[in-house]
Coordinates of N, CA and C in Angstrom, one line a residue:
X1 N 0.8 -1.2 0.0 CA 0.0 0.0 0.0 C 0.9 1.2 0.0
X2 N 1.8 1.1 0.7 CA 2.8 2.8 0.9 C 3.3 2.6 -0.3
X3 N 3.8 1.8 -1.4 CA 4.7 1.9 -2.4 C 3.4 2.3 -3.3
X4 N 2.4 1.6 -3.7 CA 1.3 2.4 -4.2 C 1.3 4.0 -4.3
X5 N 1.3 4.5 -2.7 CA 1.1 6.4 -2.8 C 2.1 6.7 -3.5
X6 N 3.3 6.6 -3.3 CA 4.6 6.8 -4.1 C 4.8 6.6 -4.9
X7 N 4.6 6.2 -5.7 CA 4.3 5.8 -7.4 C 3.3 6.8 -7.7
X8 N 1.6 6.9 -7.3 CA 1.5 8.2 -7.6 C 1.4 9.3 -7.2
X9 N 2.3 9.6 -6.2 CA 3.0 10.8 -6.2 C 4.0 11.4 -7.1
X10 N 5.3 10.4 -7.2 CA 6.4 10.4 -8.3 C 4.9 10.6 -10.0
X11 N 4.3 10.2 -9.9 CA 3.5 9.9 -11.4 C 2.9 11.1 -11.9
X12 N 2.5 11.6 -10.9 CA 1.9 13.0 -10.8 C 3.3 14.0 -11.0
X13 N 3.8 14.1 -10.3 CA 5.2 15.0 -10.5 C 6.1 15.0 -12.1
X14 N 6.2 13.7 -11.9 CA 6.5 13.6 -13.4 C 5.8 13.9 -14.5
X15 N 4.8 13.5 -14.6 CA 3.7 13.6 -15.5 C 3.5 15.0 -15.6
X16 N 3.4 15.9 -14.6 CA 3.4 17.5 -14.7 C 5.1 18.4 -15.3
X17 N 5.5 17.5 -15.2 CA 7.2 18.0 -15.5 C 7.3 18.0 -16.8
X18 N 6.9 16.2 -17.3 CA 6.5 16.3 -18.9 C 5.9 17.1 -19.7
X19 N 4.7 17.1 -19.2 CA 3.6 18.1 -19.7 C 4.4 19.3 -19.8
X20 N 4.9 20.2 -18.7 CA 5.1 21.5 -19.0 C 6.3 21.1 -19.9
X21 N 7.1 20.5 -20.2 CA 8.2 20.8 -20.9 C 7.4 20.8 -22.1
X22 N 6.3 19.6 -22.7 CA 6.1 19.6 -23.9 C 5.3 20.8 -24.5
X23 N 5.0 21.4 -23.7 CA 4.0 23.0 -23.9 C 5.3 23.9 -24.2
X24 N 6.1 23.9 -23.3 CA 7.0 24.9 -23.1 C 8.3 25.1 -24.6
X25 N 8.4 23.6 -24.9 CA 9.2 23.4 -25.7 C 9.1 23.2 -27.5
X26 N 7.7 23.1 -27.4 CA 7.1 22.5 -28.4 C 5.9 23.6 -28.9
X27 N 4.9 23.0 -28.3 CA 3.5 24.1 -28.1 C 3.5 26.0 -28.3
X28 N 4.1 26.4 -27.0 CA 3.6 28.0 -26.7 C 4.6 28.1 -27.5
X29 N 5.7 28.1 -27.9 CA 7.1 28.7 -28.9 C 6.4 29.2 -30.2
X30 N 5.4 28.4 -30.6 CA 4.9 28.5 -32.2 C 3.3 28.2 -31.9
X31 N 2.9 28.8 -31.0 CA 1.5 29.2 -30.1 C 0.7 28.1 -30.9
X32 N 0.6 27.2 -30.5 CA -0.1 25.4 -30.9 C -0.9 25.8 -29.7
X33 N -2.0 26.0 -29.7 CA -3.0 25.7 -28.6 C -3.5 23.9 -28.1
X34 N -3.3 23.4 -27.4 CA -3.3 22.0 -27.4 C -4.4 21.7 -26.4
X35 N -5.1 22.5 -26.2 CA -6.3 22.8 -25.4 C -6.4 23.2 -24.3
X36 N -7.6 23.4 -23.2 CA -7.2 23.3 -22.0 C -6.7 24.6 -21.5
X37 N -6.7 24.7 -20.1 CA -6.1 25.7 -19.6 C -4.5 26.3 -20.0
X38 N -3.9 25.2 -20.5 CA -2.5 26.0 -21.2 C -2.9 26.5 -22.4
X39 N -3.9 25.8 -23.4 CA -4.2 26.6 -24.6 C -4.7 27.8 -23.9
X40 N -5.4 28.1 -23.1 CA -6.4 29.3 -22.8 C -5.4 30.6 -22.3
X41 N -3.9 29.5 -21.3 CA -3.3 30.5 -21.3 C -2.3 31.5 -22.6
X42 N -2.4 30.5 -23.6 CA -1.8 31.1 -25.0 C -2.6 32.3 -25.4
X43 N -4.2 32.0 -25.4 CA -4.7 32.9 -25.8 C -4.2 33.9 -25.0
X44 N -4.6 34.5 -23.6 CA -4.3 35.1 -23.1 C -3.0 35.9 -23.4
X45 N -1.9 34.9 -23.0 CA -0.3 36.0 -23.9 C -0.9 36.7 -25.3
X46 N -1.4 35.8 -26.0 CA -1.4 36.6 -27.4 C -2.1 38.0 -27.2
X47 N -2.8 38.3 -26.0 CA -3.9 39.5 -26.7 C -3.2 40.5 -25.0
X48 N -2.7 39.4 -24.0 CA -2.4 40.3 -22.9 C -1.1 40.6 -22.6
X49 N -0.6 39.5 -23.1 CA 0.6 39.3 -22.3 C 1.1 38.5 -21.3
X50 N -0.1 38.3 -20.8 CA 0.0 38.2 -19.4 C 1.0 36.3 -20.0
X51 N 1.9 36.3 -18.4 CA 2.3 34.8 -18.2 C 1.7 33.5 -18.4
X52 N 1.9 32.6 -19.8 CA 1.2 31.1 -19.6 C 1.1 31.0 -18.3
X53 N 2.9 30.5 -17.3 CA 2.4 30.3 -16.0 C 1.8 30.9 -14.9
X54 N 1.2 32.1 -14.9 CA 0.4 32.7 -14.1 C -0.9 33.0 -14.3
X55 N -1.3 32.7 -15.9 CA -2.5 32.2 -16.3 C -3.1 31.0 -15.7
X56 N -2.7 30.4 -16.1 CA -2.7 28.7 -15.8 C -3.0 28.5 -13.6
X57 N -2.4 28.8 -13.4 CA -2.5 29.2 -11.3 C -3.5 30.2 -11.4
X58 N -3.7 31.1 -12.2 CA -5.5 31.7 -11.5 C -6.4 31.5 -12.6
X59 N -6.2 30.6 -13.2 CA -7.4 29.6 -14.0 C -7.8 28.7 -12.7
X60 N -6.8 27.9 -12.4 CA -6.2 26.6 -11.8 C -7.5 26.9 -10.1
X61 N -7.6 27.8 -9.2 CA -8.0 28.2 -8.4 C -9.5 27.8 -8.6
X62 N -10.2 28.7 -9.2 CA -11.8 28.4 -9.4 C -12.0 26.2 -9.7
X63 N -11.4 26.4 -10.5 CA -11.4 24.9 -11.3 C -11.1 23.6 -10.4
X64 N -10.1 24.1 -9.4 CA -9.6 23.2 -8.4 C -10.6 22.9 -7.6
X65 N -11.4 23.9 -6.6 CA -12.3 24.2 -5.9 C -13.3 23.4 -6.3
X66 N -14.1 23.7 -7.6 CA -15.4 22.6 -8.4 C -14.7 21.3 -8.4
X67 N -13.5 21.0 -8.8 CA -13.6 19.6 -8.9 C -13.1 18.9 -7.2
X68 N -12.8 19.8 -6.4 CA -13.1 19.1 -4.7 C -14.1 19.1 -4.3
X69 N -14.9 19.7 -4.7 CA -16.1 19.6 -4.6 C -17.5 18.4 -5.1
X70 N -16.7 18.3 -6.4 CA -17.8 17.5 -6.8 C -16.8 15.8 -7.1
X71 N -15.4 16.0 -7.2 CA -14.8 14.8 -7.0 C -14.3 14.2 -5.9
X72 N -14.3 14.6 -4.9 CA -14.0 14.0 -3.3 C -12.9 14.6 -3.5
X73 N -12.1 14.2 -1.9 CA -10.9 15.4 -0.9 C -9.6 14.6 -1.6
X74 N -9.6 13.2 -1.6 CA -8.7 12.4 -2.0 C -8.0 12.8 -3.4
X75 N -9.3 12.9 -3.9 CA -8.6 13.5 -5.8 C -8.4 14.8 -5.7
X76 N -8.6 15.7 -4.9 CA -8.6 16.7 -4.8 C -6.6 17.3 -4.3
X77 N -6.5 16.3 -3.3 CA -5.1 16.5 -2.5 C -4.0 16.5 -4.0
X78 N -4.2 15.2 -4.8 CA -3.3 15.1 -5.6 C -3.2 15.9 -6.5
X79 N -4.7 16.7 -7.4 CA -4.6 17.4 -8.3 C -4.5 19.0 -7.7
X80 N -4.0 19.0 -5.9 CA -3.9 20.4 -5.7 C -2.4 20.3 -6.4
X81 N -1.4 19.2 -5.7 CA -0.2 19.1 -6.2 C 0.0 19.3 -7.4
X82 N -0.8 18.4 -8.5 CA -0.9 18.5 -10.1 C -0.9 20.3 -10.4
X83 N -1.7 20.8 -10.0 CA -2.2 22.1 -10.3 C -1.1 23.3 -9.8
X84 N 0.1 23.0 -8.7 CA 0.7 24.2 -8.5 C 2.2 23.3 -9.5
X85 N 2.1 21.9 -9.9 CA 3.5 21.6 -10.2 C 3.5 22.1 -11.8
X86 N 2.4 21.8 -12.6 CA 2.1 22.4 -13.8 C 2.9 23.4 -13.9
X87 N 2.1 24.3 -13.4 CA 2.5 25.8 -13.8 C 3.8 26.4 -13.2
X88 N 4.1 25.9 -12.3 CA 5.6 25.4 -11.5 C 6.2 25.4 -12.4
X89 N 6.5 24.1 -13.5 CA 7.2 23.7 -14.3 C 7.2 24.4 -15.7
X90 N 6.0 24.5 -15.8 CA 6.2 25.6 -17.2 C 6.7 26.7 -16.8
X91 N 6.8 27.4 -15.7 CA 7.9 28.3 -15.2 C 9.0 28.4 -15.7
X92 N 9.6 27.4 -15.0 CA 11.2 27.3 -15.1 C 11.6 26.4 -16.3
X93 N 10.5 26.1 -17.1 CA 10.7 25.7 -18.4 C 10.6 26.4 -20.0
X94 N 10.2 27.6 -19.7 CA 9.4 28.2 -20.9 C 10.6 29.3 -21.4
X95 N 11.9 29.6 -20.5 CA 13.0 30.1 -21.2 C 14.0 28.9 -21.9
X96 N 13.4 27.7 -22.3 CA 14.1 27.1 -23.1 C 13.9 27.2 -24.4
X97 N 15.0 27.2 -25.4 CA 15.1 27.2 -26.5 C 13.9 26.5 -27.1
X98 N 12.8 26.7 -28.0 CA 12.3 25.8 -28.9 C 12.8 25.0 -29.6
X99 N 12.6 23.4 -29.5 CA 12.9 22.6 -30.2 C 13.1 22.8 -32.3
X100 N 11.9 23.4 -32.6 CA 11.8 23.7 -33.7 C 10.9 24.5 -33.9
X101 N 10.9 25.4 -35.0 CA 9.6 26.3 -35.5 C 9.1 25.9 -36.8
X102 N 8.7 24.2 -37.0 CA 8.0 23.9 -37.8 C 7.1 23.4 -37.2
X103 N 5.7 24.0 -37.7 CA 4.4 23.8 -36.9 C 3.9 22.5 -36.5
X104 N 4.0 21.8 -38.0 CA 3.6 20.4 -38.3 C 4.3 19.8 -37.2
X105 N 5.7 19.5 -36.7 CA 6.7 19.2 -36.3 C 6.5 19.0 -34.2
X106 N 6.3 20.6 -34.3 CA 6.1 20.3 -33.0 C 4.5 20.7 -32.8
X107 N 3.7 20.3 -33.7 CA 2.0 19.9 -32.9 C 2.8 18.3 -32.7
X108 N 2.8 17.4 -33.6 CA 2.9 16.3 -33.2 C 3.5 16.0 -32.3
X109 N 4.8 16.6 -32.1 CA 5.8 16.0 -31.1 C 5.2 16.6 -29.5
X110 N 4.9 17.9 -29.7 CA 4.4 18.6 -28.5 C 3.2 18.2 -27.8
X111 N 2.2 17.5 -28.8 CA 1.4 16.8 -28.4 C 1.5 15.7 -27.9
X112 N 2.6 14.9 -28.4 CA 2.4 13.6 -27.9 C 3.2 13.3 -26.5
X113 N 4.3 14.5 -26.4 CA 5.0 14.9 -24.8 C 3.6 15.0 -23.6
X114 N 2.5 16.1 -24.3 CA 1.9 16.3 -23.3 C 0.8 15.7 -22.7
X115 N 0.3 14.6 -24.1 CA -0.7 13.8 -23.3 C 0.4 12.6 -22.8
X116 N 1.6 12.2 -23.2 CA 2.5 11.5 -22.2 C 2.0 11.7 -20.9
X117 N 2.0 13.0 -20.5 CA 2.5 13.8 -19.0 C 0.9 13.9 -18.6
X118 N 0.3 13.8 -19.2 CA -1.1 13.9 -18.8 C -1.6 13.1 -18.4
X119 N -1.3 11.7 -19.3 CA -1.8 10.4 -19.3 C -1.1 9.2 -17.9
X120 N 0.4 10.5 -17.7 CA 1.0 9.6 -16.1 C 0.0 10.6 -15.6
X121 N -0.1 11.2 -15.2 CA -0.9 12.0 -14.0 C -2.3 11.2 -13.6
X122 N -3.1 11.2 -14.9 CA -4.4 10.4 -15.0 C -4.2 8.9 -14.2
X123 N -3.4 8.8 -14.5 CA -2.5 7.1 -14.0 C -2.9 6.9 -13.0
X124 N -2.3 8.2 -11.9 CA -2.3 8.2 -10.4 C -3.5 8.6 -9.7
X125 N -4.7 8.6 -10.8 CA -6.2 9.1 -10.6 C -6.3 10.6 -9.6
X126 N -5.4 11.3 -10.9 CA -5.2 12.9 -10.6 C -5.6 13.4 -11.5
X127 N -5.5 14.9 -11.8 CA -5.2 15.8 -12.8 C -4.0 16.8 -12.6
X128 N -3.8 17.7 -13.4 CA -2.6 18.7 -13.4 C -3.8 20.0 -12.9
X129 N -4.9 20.0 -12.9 CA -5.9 21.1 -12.5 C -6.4 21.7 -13.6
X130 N -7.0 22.9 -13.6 CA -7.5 23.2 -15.1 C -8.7 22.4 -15.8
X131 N -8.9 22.6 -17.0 CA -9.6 21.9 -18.1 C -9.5 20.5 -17.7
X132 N -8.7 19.5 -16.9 CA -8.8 18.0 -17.1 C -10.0 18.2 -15.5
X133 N -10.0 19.1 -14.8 CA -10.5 18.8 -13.8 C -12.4 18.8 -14.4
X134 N -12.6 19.9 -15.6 CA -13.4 19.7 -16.3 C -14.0 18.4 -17.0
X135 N -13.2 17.7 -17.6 CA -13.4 16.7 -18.5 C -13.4 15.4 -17.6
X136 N -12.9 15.3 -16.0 CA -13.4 14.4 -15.4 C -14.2 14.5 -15.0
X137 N -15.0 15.6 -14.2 CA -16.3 16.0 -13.8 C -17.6 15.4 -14.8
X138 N -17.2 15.8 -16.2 CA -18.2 15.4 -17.4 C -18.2 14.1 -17.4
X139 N -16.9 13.2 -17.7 CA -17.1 11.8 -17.7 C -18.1 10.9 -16.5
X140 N -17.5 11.8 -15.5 CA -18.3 10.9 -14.3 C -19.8 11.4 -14.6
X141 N -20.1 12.7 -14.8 CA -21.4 13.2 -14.7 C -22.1 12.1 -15.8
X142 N -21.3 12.4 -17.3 CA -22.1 11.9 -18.4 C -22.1 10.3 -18.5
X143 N -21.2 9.9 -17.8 CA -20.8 7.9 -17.8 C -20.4 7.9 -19.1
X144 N -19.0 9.0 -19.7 CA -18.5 8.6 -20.8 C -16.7 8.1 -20.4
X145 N -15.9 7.5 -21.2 CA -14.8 7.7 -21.0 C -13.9 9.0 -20.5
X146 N -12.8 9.1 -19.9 CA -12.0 10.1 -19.7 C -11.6 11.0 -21.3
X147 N -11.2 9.8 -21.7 CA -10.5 10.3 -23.0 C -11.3 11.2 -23.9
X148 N -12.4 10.5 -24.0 CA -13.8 11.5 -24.7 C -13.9 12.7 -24.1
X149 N -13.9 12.9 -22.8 CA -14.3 14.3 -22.0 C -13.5 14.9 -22.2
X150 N -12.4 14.5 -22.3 CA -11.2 15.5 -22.6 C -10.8 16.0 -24.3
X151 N -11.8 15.3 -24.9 CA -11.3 15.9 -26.1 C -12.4 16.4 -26.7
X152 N -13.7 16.7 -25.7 CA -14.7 17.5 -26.1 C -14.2 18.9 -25.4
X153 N -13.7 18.6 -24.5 CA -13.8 20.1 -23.1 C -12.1 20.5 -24.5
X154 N -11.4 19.8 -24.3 CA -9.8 20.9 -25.2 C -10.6 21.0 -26.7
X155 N -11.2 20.4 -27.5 CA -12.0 20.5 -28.5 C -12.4 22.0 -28.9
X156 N -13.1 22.4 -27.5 CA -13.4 23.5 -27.9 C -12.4 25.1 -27.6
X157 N -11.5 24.5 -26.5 CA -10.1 25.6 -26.2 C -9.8 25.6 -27.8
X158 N -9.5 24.6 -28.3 CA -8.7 24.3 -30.2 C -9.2 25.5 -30.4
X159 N -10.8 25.2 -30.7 CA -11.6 26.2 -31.9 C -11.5 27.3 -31.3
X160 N -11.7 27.7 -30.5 CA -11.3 28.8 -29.7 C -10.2 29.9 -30.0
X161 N -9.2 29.1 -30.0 CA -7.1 29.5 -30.6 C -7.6 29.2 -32.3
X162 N -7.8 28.6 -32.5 CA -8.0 28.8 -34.1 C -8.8 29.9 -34.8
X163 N -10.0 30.8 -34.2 CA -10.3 32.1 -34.3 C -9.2 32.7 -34.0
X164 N -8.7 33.1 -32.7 CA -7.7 33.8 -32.2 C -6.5 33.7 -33.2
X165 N -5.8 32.8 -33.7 CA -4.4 33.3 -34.2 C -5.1 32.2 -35.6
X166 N -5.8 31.8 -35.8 CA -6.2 31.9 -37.3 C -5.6 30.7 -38.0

């Protein structure tokens, strides 16, 4: 049972470390909205300025709150952790060099880093906070898969950044 918590604790940590790198490195460089509260924080830079990672922590606040609320204390503990390591990491990750500035290149690669990191987090029956705390709330509400919920709720962040930067 204790090696259980620690696995997803480590899963969650890592999982959030991935994620931000793949946003940081891939994604926001060549403003790929990949849904979700980090797409939403793209938008935001593009029109404010304002910080992905300080977007993303007062998105993260409201969003956290509804899903302790409607997902129990337990899921709640982990995805507080999910929710400050996120944006934590895209922090101290977002002055790295972009991998590439070909679009094609890093949607795929940057996407497939971040549902990596998304998909350990999910693992440890967490979230990173944000939009997944959304698309679990729906699944349980609607009795659909995880995977579905989440690509209805970022579905619409997409169309969203696709008005926005066209």
């Amino acid at each position: 049972m204790h090696w259980k918590i620690v696995i997803e604790w480590c899963a969650v940590c890592v999982g959030s470390f991935v994620c931000a790198l793949g946003f940081s490195v891939f994604l926001a460089p060549n403003d790929i909205a990949s849904g979700g509260v980090q797409g939403i924080s793209l938008i935001v830079r593009a029109h404010w300025g304002v910080s992905p990672a300080l977007t993303q922590w007062l998105l993260n606040v409201p969003l956290y709150v509804i899903g302790v609320v409607v997902l129990g204390r337990s899921y709640g503990v982990k995805t507080l952790f999910g929710s400050i390591a996120l944006p934590f990491f895209v922090q101290i990750t977002e002055h790295i060099a972009p991998v590439t500035t070909n679009i094609l290149w890093a949607s795929l690669v940057g996407g497939l880093i971040v549902g990596l990191g998304v998909g350990l987090v999910f693992s440890a029956c967490a979230s990173t906070g944000g939009w997944d705390i959304v698309a679990q709330i729906l699944a349980r509400v609607l009795r659909m898969p995880v995977g579905m919920a989440v690509a209805v709720c970022d579905g619409l962040v997409i169309a969203w950044a696709a008005w926005v930067f066209g």
